CSV table of C-alpha atoms in Angstrom, one decimal:
chain,number,residue,atom,x,y,z
A,24,MET,CA,-6.5,14.3,-14.5
A,25,ALA,CA,-5.1,13.6,-11.1
A,26,ALA,CA,-5.5,16.2,-8.3
A,27,GLU,CA,-1.7,16.7,-8.2
A,28,ALA,CA,-1.9,18.4,-11.7
A,29,THR,CA,-3.6,21.5,-10.1
A,30,LEU,CA,-0.7,22.0,-7.7
A,31,VAL,CA,2.2,23.1,-10.0
A,32,VAL,CA,5.7,22.3,-8.8
A,33,SER,CA,8.3,24.5,-10.3
A,34,PRO,CA,11.0,23.0,-12.5
A,35,GLU,CA,13.6,24.1,-9.9
A,36,LEU,CA,12.0,22.0,-7.2
A,37,VAL,CA,11.5,19.0,-9.5
A,38,SER,CA,15.2,19.2,-10.4
A,39,PHE,CA,16.2,19.6,-6.8
A,40,ALA,CA,14.2,16.5,-5.8
A,41,GLY,CA,16.4,14.6,-8.3
A,42,GLU,CA,19.5,16.0,-6.7
A,43,LEU,CA,18.3,14.7,-3.3
A,44,ALA,CA,17.8,11.2,-4.7
A,45,ASP,CA,21.2,11.3,-6.5
A,46,ALA,CA,22.9,12.2,-3.2
A,47,ALA,CA,21.2,9.4,-1.3
A,48,GLY,CA,22.0,6.9,-4.1
A,49,ALA,CA,25.7,7.7,-4.1
A,50,ILE,CA,25.9,6.8,-0.4
A,51,ILE,CA,23.7,3.7,-0.6
A,52,ARG,CA,25.7,2.2,-3.4
A,53,GLN,CA,28.9,2.4,-1.2
A,54,TYR,CA,27.3,-0.1,1.2
A,55,TRP,CA,25.5,-2.3,-1.2
A,56,ARG,CA,26.1,-6.1,-0.6
A,57,LYS,CA,28.9,-5.3,1.8
A,58,PRO,CA,29.2,-6.3,5.5
A,59,ILE,CA,27.3,-3.7,7.5
A,60,ASP,CA,26.1,-3.4,11.1
A,61,VAL,CA,22.3,-3.6,11.5
A,62,ILE,CA,20.6,-1.9,14.5
A,63,SER,CA,17.1,-3.0,15.5
A,64,LYS,CA,14.5,-0.3,16.1
A,65,ASP,CA,11.7,-1.4,18.5
A,66,GLU,CA,8.3,0.1,17.7
A,67,PRO,CA,5.8,-1.3,20.2
A,68,GLY,CA,2.2,-1.4,19.1
A,69,ARG,CA,2.9,-2.1,15.4
A,70,PRO,CA,2.1,-5.5,13.8
A,71,VAL,CA,5.8,-5.9,13.0
A,72,ALA,CA,7.4,-4.2,16.1
A,73,GLU,CA,11.1,-4.6,15.0
A,74,SER,CA,12.6,-2.9,12.1
A,75,PRO,CA,16.3,-2.6,11.0
A,76,VAL,CA,18.3,0.5,10.4
A,77,THR,CA,21.9,0.9,9.1
A,78,ILE,CA,24.5,3.5,8.7
A,79,ALA,CA,23.5,3.7,5.0
A,80,ASP,CA,20.0,4.8,6.0
A,81,ARG,CA,21.3,7.5,8.3
A,82,GLU,CA,24.1,8.8,6.1
A,83,ALA,CA,21.8,9.0,3.1
A,84,GLU,CA,19.1,11.0,5.0
A,85,ALA,CA,21.8,13.3,6.5
A,86,ALA,CA,23.1,14.1,3.0
A,87,MET,CA,19.6,15.0,1.7
A,88,ARG,CA,18.9,17.1,4.8
A,89,LYS,CA,22.1,19.0,4.4
A,90,LEU,CA,21.2,19.9,0.8
A,91,ILE,CA,17.7,21.1,1.8
A,92,GLU,CA,19.0,23.2,4.7
A,93,ALA,CA,21.5,24.9,2.3
A,94,ARG,CA,19.1,25.5,-0.6
A,95,TYR,CA,15.7,25.9,1.0
A,96,PRO,CA,16.2,26.7,4.7
A,97,SER,CA,12.6,27.8,5.1
A,98,HIS,CA,11.3,24.4,4.0
A,99,GLY,CA,10.3,21.8,6.5
A,100,ILE,CA,11.8,18.3,6.7
A,101,TYR,CA,10.1,15.0,7.8
A,102,GLY,CA,12.6,12.2,7.9
A,103,GLU,CA,12.3,8.6,9.0
A,104,GLU,CA,15.7,8.4,10.8
A,105,LEU,CA,16.8,11.9,11.9
A,106,GLY,CA,13.6,13.6,13.0
A,107,HIS,CA,11.5,16.5,11.9
A,108,ALA,CA,11.9,20.3,11.5
A,109,ARG,CA,9.5,23.1,10.5
A,110,LEU,CA,6.5,20.9,9.9
A,111,ASP,CA,4.3,24.0,9.8
A,112,ALA,CA,6.1,25.3,6.6
A,113,GLU,CA,4.2,25.6,3.3
A,114,PHE,CA,6.6,23.1,1.7
A,115,VAL,CA,7.9,20.1,3.6
A,116,TRP,CA,10.3,17.4,2.3
A,117,VAL,CA,9.4,13.9,3.4
A,118,LEU,CA,12.3,11.5,3.2
A,119,ASP,CA,12.8,7.8,3.5
A,120,PRO,CA,16.4,7.1,2.6
A,121,ILE,CA,15.9,3.3,2.3
A,122,ASP,CA,12.3,2.1,2.1
A,123,GLY,CA,12.8,-1.7,2.4
A,124,THR,CA,15.9,-1.9,4.6
A,125,LYS,CA,15.3,-5.7,5.0
A,126,SER,CA,15.6,-6.1,1.3
A,127,PHE,CA,18.8,-3.9,1.3
A,128,ILE,CA,20.5,-5.9,4.1
A,129,THR,CA,19.8,-9.2,2.4
A,130,GLY,CA,21.1,-8.1,-1.0
A,131,LYS,CA,17.7,-7.8,-2.8
A,132,PRO,CA,17.5,-4.8,-5.1
A,133,LEU,CA,13.8,-4.0,-4.6
A,134,PHE,CA,14.2,-1.3,-2.0
A,135,GLY,CA,14.1,2.4,-2.9
A,136,THR,CA,14.8,5.9,-1.8
A,137,LEU,CA,11.6,7.9,-1.3
A,138,VAL,CA,11.6,11.7,-1.7
A,139,ALA,CA,8.4,13.6,-1.5
A,140,LEU,CA,7.5,17.3,-1.5
A,141,VAL,CA,4.2,18.2,0.3
A,142,ARG,CA,2.5,21.5,0.1
A,143,PHE,CA,0.2,22.4,3.0
A,144,GLY,CA,0.4,18.7,3.9
A,145,LYS,CA,-0.6,17.4,0.5
A,146,PRO,CA,1.9,15.4,-1.6
A,147,VAL,CA,2.6,17.2,-4.8
A,148,LEU,CA,5.9,15.6,-5.9
A,149,GLY,CA,7.2,12.1,-5.4
A,150,ILE,CA,10.3,10.1,-6.4
A,151,ILE,CA,10.9,6.4,-6.1
A,152,ASP,CA,14.6,5.8,-6.8
A,153,GLN,CA,16.2,2.4,-7.0
A,154,PRO,CA,19.9,3.3,-6.8
A,155,VAL,CA,21.3,-0.1,-7.6
A,156,LEU,CA,19.2,-0.8,-10.7
A,157,ARG,CA,19.4,2.9,-11.6
A,158,GLU,CA,15.6,3.1,-12.0
A,159,ARG,CA,13.7,6.2,-11.1
A,160,TRP,CA,10.0,7.1,-11.1
A,161,LEU,CA,9.1,10.8,-10.7
A,162,GLY,CA,5.5,12.1,-10.3
A,163,ALA,CA,4.6,15.8,-10.4
A,164,ASN,CA,2.4,18.2,-12.2
A,165,GLY,CA,0.0,15.5,-13.5
A,166,CYS,CA,2.8,13.4,-15.2
A,167,THR,CA,4.9,10.5,-14.1
A,168,THR,CA,8.1,9.5,-15.8
A,169,PHE,CA,10.2,6.3,-15.5
A,170,ASN,CA,13.9,7.1,-16.2
A,171,GLY,CA,12.7,10.3,-18.0
A,172,SER,CA,10.1,8.6,-20.3
A,173,PRO,CA,6.3,9.0,-19.7
A,174,ALA,CA,4.9,6.2,-17.5
A,175,ARG,CA,1.2,5.2,-17.5
A,176,ALA,CA,-0.6,2.8,-15.2
A,177,THR,CA,-2.5,0.1,-17.1
A,178,GLY,CA,-3.9,-3.1,-15.8
A,179,ALA,CA,-6.7,-5.4,-14.9
A,180,LYS,CA,-10.1,-3.9,-14.3
A,181,SER,CA,-11.5,-6.7,-12.1
A,182,LEU,CA,-10.3,-8.2,-8.9
A,183,SER,CA,-10.5,-11.7,-10.4
A,184,GLU,CA,-7.8,-10.8,-12.9
A,185,ALA,CA,-5.7,-8.6,-10.6
A,186,MET,CA,-2.1,-9.2,-9.5
A,187,MET,CA,-1.9,-7.7,-6.0
A,188,TYR,CA,1.2,-6.8,-4.0
A,189,ALA,CA,1.8,-6.2,-0.3
A,190,THR,CA,5.2,-6.0,1.4
A,191,THR,CA,4.2,-8.8,3.8
A,192,PRO,CA,1.0,-10.4,5.1
A,193,HIS,CA,2.3,-9.7,8.6
A,194,MET,CA,1.8,-6.0,8.3
A,195,PHE,CA,-1.9,-6.3,8.9
A,196,ALA,CA,-3.0,-6.1,12.5
A,197,PRO,CA,-5.3,-8.8,13.8
A,198,GLY,CA,-9.0,-7.9,13.5
A,199,LEU,CA,-10.2,-5.5,10.8
A,200,GLU,CA,-7.0,-5.1,8.9
A,201,GLU,CA,-6.2,-8.9,8.8
A,202,THR,CA,-9.8,-9.8,8.0
A,203,ARG,CA,-10.3,-7.2,5.2
A,204,PHE,CA,-7.0,-8.0,3.6
A,205,GLY,CA,-7.7,-11.7,3.8
A,206,MET,CA,-11.1,-11.2,2.0
A,207,LEU,CA,-9.4,-9.2,-0.8
A,208,ARG,CA,-6.6,-11.7,-1.1
A,209,ASP,CA,-9.1,-14.4,-1.8
A,210,LEU,CA,-10.7,-12.4,-4.6
A,211,VAL,CA,-7.7,-11.4,-6.6
A,212,LYS,CA,-5.9,-13.6,-9.2
A,213,ARG,CA,-2.6,-13.8,-7.4
A,214,PRO,CA,-1.4,-12.2,-4.1
A,215,LEU,CA,2.4,-11.4,-4.2
A,216,TYR,CA,4.7,-10.1,-1.5
A,217,GLY,CA,8.1,-8.5,-0.9
A,218,CYS,CA,8.5,-5.4,-3.1
A,219,ASP,CA,8.2,-2.5,-0.7
A,220,CYS,CA,8.0,0.8,-2.6
A,221,TYR,CA,9.1,-0.9,-5.8
A,222,ALA,CA,5.6,-2.4,-6.3
A,223,TYR,CA,4.1,1.1,-6.7
A,224,GLY,CA,6.6,1.9,-9.4
A,225,LEU,CA,5.7,-1.3,-11.3
A,226,LEU,CA,2.0,-0.3,-11.0
A,227,ALA,CA,2.7,3.2,-12.2
A,228,SER,CA,4.5,1.9,-15.3
A,229,GLY,CA,1.9,-0.8,-16.2
A,230,PHE,CA,4.4,-3.6,-15.8
A,231,GLY,CA,1.9,-6.1,-14.5
A,232,ALA,CA,1.2,-5.0,-10.9
A,233,ASP,CA,-2.5,-4.0,-10.8
A,234,LEU,CA,-3.1,-3.4,-7.1
A,235,VAL,CA,-1.0,-2.7,-4.0
A,236,VAL,CA,-2.7,-2.9,-0.6
A,237,GLU,CA,-0.9,-2.2,2.7
A,238,ALA,CA,-1.3,-1.1,6.3
A,239,ASP,CA,0.7,0.4,9.1
A,240,LEU,CA,2.7,2.7,6.8
A,241,GLY,CA,4.4,5.8,8.1
A,242,ILE,CA,4.0,9.2,6.5
A,243,TYR,CA,7.5,8.8,5.0
A,244,ASP,CA,6.4,5.5,3.5
A,245,TYR,CA,3.6,6.7,1.3
A,246,CYS,CA,3.9,10.5,0.6
A,247,ALA,CA,6.3,10.0,-2.4
A,248,LEU,CA,4.1,7.1,-3.7
A,249,VAL,CA,0.9,9.1,-4.1
A,250,PRO,CA,2.1,11.5,-6.9
A,251,VAL,CA,3.9,8.7,-8.7
A,252,VAL,CA,0.7,6.5,-8.8
A,253,ASN,CA,-1.9,9.3,-9.3
A,254,CYS,CA,0.0,11.2,-11.9
A,255,ALA,CA,0.5,8.0,-13.9
A,256,GLY,CA,-3.3,7.7,-14.2
A,257,GLY,CA,-3.7,5.3,-11.3
A,258,LYS,CA,-5.6,5.9,-8.0
A,259,MET,CA,-4.1,5.8,-4.5
A,260,THR,CA,-6.0,6.6,-1.3
A,261,ASP,CA,-6.5,5.3,2.1
A,262,TRP,CA,-8.9,2.4,2.8
A,263,ARG,CA,-11.8,4.9,3.2
A,264,GLY,CA,-11.2,6.3,-0.3
A,265,GLU,CA,-9.9,9.6,1.1
A,266,GLU,CA,-6.8,11.5,0.2
A,267,LEU,CA,-3.5,10.6,1.9
A,268,THR,CA,-2.0,13.7,3.5
A,269,ILE,CA,0.1,14.5,6.5
A,270,GLN,CA,-3.0,15.8,8.3
A,271,SER,CA,-5.1,12.7,7.6
A,272,HIS,CA,-2.5,10.2,8.9
A,273,GLY,CA,-4.2,9.8,12.3
A,274,ILE,CA,-7.4,8.7,10.6
A,275,SER,CA,-6.0,6.7,7.8
A,276,LYS,CA,-3.6,4.8,10.2
A,277,GLY,CA,-1.3,4.2,7.2
A,278,ARG,CA,-3.8,1.9,5.4
A,279,VAL,CA,-3.3,2.5,1.7
A,280,VAL,CA,-4.7,1.1,-1.5
A,281,ALA,CA,-3.2,1.8,-5.0
A,282,ALA,CA,-4.8,0.6,-8.2
A,283,ALA,CA,-4.0,0.8,-11.8
A,284,ASN,CA,-7.5,2.3,-12.6
A,285,ASP,CA,-10.6,3.7,-11.0
A,286,GLU,CA,-12.7,0.5,-11.7
A,287,LEU,CA,-10.2,-1.7,-9.8
A,288,TRP,CA,-9.9,0.8,-7.0
A,289,LYS,CA,-13.6,0.9,-6.4
A,290,GLN,CA,-13.8,-2.9,-6.3
A,291,ALA,CA,-11.0,-3.0,-3.7
A,292,LEU,CA,-12.7,-0.3,-1.6
A,293,GLU,CA,-15.9,-2.4,-1.5
A,294,VAL,CA,-13.9,-5.0,0.4
A,295,LEU,CA,-11.6,-2.8,2.5
A,296,GLN,CA,-14.1,-0.3,3.8
A,297,ASP,CA,-15.4,-0.7,7.4
A,298,PRO,CA,-18.1,-1.8,7.2
A,299,PRO,CA,-17.7,-3.1,3.6
A,300,ALA,CA,-19.8,-0.9,1.3
A,301,ALA,CA,-21.6,-3.9,-0.1
A,302,VAL,CA,-22.8,-5.1,3.3
A,303,ALA,CA,-23.7,-1.5,4.3
A,304,CYS,CA,-25.9,-1.2,1.2
A,305,GLU,CA,-27.6,-4.5,1.9
A,306,GLU,CA,-28.3,-3.7,5.5
A,307,THR,CA,-29.9,-0.4,4.7
A,308,ALA,CA,-32.0,-1.7,1.7
A,309,GLY,CA,-35.6,-0.8,2.1
A,310,ALA,CA,-34.9,1.7,4.9
A,311,ALA,CA,-32.7,4.0,2.9
A,312,ALA,CA,-31.4,4.4,-0.7
A,313,PRO,CA,-28.3,2.4,-1.5
A,314,MET,CA,-25.0,4.2,-1.5
A,315,ARG,CA,-24.6,6.1,-4.7
A,316,GLY,CA,-22.1,4.7,-7.2
A,317,ARG,CA,-21.8,1.3,-5.4
A,318,PRO,CA,-24.0,-1.5,-6.6
A,319,MET,CA,-25.9,-3.5,-4.0
A,320,MET,CA,-24.7,-7.0,-3.5
A,321,LYS,CA,-27.0,-9.7,-2.4
A,322,LYS,CA,-25.9,-12.4,0.0
A,323,LYS,CA,-26.3,-15.9,-1.3
A,324,SER,CA,-28.6,-17.9,0.9
A,325,LEU,CA,-26.9,-21.0,2.3
A,326,TRP,CA,-29.9,-23.0,3.3
A,327,PRO,CA,-31.2,-24.3,0.0
A,328,PRO,CA,-28.1,-26.4,-0.9
A,329,LEU,CA,-27.8,-27.5,2.7
A,330,LEU,CA,-31.5,-28.4,3.0
A,331,VAL,CA,-31.6,-31.1,0.3
A,332,PRO,CA,-28.8,-33.2,1.7
A,333,SER,CA,-30.3,-32.8,5.2
A,334,LEU,CA,-33.7,-34.1,4.0
A,335,LEU,CA,-32.1,-37.0,2.2
A,336,LEU,CA,-30.0,-37.9,5.2
A,337,GLY,CA,-33.0,-37.7,7.5
A,338,ALA,CA,-35.1,-40.0,5.2
A,339,ALA,CA,-32.3,-42.5,5.0
A,340,THR,CA,-31.8,-42.5,8.7
A,341,GLY,CA,-35.5,-42.9,9.4
A,342,GLY,CA,-35.8,-45.8,6.9
A,343,ALA,CA,-32.9,-47.6,8.5
A,344,LEU,CA,-34.3,-47.3,12.0
A,345,ALA,CA,-37.7,-48.6,10.8
A,346,TRP,CA,-36.0,-51.6,9.2
A,347,LEU,CA,-34.1,-52.4,12.4
A,348,ALA,CA,-37.2,-52.2,14.5
A,349,MET,CA,-39.1,-54.5,12.1
A,350,ARG,CA,-36.2,-57.1,12.3
A,351,LYS,CA,-36.1,-56.9,16.0
A,352,SER,CA,-39.9,-57.5,16.4
A,353,ARG,CA,-39.8,-60.5,14.1
A,354,SER,CA,-36.9,-62.1,16.1
A,355,ARG,CA,-38.9,-62.1,19.3
């Protein structure tokens, strides 16, 4: 069972999380597919430095914060748009009013409101709410539901059969992130883009998304996703295979991997880890025991298939030169 099952969230808190999503959704629907001013936020140092924000984002977060302050004034709040408060509290609500604002402002209903409750920095409850489609995933206490019915992650168990989502290929910074993602992209059956948080809901319900790999996420981007995926029987961690918490964000750097099952998760980590686990095993073979639980992978030698054509080409070239020399000597 997922680790979240050991951190019991009271029915009152589960119900209150739903109230927060309801309040945000009511506001967001008022602005859906209507003319709306878009402000650009500049975030230097990120692979995609510009991100949009609207009045819908801010009003939705303000409504959720008002409810928290009234009902649980001792709880902390970590919001994307309106700042943070009491982050040292035992319970902290992590809010992303519209995850996927670019989808929202272009009329694509694949954005979502993310509501998370973390206890001592660890996500213990998460909601992905799509207010236009009226779809909601809720993960807590070892169980994930989709519109009130149990949801279970099922999917491919090998990379070659996996359907993999990422919001955009541009979210991976040049260097390690871009390289590792490119390696993984070339191993899966199909890479797909553009779902934001919605992809994690699809994975949690076993609707055909097997793997989600992303980078450069904020705390508010992933805290709600972790309980939804893990409590559905999937596996979501950072690229090192470690838990995603508020405290670990500086180390994880917002690099996340979510898989429908442990087998697929392990295969993805083999590629994403730095250095890749398979390469590390090979380099230490003979000097130390291979990493436990990760099979050693042998590099295929490139010289045998290249050697034969080279020999044939050399022989042909040598024969041609000898023939030309013979013709030249006879003509003298």
